[in-house]
Tab-separated table of C-alpha atoms in Angstrom:
chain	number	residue	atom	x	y	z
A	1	UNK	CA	0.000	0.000	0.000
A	2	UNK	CA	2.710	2.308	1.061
A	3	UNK	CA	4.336	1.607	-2.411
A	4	UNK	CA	1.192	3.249	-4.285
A	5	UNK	CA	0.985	6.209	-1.904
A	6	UNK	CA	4.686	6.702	-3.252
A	7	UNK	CA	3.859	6.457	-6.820
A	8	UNK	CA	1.127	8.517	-6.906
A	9	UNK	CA	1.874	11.618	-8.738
A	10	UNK	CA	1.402	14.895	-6.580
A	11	UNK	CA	-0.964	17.742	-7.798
A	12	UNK	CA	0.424	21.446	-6.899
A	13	UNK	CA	-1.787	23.204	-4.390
A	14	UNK	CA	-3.464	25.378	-7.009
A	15	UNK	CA	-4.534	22.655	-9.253
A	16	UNK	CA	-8.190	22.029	-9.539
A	17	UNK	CA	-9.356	18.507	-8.072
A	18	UNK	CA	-10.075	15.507	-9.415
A	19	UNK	CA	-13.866	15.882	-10.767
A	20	UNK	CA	-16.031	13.827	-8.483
A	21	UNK	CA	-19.308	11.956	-10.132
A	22	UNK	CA	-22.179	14.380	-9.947
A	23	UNK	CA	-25.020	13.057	-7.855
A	24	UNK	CA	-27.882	14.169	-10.911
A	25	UNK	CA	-28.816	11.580	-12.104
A	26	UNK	CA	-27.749	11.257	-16.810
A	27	UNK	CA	-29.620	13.838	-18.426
A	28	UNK	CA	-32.509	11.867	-20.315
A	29	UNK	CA	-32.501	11.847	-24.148
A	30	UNK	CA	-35.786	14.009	-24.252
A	31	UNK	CA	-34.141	16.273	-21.848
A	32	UNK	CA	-30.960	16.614	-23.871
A	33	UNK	CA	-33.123	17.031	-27.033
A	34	UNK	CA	-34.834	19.911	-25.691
A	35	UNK	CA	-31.224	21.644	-24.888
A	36	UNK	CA	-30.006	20.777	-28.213
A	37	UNK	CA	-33.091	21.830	-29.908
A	38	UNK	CA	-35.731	24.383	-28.395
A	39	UNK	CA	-39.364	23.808	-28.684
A	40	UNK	CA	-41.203	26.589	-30.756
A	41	UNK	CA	-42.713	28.231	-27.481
A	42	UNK	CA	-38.885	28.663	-26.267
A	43	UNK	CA	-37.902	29.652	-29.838
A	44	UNK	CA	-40.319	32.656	-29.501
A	45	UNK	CA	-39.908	33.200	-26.048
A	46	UNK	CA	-36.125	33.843	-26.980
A	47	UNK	CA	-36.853	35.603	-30.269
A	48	UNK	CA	-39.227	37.973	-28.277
A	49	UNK	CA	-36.476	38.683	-25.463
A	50	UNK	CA	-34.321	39.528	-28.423
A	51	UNK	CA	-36.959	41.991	-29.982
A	52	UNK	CA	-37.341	43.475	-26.464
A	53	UNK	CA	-33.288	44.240	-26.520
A	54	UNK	CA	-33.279	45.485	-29.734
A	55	UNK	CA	-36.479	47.971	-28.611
A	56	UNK	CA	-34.558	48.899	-25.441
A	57	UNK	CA	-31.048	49.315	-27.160
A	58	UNK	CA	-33.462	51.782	-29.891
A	59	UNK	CA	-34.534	53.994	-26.786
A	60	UNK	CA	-31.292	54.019	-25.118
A	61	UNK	CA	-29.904	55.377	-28.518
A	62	UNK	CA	-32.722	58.027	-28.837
A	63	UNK	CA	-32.419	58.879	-25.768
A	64	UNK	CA	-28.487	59.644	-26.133
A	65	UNK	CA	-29.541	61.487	-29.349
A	66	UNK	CA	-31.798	63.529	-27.526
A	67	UNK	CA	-29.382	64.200	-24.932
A	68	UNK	CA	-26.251	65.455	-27.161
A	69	UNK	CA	-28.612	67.509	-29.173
A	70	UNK	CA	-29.409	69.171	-26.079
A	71	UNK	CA	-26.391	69.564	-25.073
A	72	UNK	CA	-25.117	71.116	-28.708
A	73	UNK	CA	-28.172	73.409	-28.251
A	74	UNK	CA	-26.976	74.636	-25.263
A	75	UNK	CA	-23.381	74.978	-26.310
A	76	UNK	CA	-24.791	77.454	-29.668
A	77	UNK	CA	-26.901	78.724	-27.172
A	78	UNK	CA	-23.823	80.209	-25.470
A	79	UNK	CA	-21.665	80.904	-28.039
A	80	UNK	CA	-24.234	83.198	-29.548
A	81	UNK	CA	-24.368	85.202	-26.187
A	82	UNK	CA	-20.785	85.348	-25.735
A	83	UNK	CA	-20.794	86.303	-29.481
A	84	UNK	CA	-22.843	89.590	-28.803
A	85	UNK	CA	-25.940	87.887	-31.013
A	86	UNK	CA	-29.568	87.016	-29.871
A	87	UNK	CA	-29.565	83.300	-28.532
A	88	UNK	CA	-32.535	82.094	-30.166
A	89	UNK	CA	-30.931	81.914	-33.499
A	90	UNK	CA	-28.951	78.752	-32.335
A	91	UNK	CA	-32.661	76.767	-32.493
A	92	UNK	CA	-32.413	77.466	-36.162
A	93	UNK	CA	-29.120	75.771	-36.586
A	94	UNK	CA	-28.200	72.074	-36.195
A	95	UNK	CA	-24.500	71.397	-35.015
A	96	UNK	CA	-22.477	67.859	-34.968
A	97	UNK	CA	-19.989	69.070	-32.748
A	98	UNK	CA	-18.756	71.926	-30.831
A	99	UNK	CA	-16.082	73.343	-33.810
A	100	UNK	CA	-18.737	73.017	-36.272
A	101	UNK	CA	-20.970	75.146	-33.385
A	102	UNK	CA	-17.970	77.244	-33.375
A	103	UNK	CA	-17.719	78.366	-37.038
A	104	UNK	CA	-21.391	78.501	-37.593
A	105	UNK	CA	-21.415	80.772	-35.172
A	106	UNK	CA	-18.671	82.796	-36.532
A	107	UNK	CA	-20.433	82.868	-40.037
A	108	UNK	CA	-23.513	83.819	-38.777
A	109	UNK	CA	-22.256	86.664	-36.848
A	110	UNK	CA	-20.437	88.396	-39.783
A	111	UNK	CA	-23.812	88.103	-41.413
A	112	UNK	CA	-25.576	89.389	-38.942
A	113	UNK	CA	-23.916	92.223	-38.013
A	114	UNK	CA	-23.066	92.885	-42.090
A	115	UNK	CA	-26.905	93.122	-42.547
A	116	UNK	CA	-27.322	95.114	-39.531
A	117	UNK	CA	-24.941	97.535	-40.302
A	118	UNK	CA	-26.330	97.989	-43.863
A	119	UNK	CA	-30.025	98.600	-42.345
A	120	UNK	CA	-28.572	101.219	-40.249
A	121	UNK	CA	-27.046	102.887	-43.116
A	122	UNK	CA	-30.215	102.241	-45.392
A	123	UNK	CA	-32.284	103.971	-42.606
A	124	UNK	CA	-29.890	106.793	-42.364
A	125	UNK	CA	-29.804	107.710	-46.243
A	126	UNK	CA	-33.693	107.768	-45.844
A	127	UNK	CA	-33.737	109.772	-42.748
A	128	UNK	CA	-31.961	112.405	-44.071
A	129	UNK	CA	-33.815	116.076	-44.451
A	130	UNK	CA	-34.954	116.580	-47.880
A	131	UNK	CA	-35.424	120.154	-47.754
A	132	UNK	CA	-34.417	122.392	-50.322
A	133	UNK	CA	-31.425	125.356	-49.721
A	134	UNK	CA	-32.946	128.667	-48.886
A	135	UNK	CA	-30.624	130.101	-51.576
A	136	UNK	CA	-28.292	128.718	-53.851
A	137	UNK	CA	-25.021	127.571	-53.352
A	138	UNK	CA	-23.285	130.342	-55.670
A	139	UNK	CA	-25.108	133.052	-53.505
A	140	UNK	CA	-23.108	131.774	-50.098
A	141	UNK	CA	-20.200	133.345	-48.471
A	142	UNK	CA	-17.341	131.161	-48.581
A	143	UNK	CA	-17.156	129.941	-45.381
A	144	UNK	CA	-20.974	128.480	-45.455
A	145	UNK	CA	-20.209	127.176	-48.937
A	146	UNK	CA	-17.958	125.238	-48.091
A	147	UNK	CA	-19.831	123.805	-44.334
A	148	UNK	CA	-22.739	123.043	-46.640
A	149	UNK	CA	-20.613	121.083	-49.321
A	150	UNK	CA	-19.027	118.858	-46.657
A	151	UNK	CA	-22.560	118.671	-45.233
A	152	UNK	CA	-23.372	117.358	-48.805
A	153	UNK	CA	-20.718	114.808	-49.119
């Protein structure tokens, strides 16, 4: 006996043991069969689970959508203020990312304030006096000849 103790050979101590017979009894052939091969009630049980996945994974997605636009929107929102220009305009505009936000920004603003500028100047032309000299210009002294010209000009 002591001779097969000896000849034994010796598992290290991290080794996983020997398996030891399971006390379930075989697995019966139906029983395997079903494992192997699901019934149609498990087949749509699992194809619904799937479905349900896909349908959560859909709102998770929207709901990140949702979320980044938001937080674009914000982002224009405040690079319009700190640009000078009302914030509302960044609703009209859809952004990707933040340096697209950037230069949209930056384009809109030299629009903006290039149409601004030229309905300031528009109003100014038409807001002018349109009244006629009391005299002509020939009849002026020199001095008020020449105040009126640069008037003029």
């Amino acid at each position: 006996m002591e001779n097969d103790l000896e000849n034994m050979p010796l598992l290290p101590a991290d080794a996983p043991a020997p398996e030891a017979q399971s006390s379930a009894p075989p697995a019966s052939e139906e029983e395997s069969s079903a494992l192997a091969f699901p019934s149609r009630q498990q087949s749509a049980h699992l194809a619904l689970t799937k479905q349900e996945e896909q349908d959560r994974l859909t709102a998770l997605e929207q709901r990140e959508a949702a979320l980044v636009r938001r937080e674009m929107q914000s982002f224009a929102r405040a690079e319009m203020e700190k640009r000078g220009l009302p914030a509302v305009l960044a609703d009209c505009l859809e952004f990707a990312d933040e340096a697209s936000a950037t230069r949209c920004a930056q384009v809109l603003e030299c629009c903006f304030r290039a149409q601004v500028q030229q309905a300031v100047e528009d109003r100014l032309l038409d807001a002018a006096p349109k009244t006629a000299p009391v005299c002509s210009l020939n009849e002026l002294p020199d001095e008020e000849y020449y105040a009126a010209v640069r008037c003029i000009n």
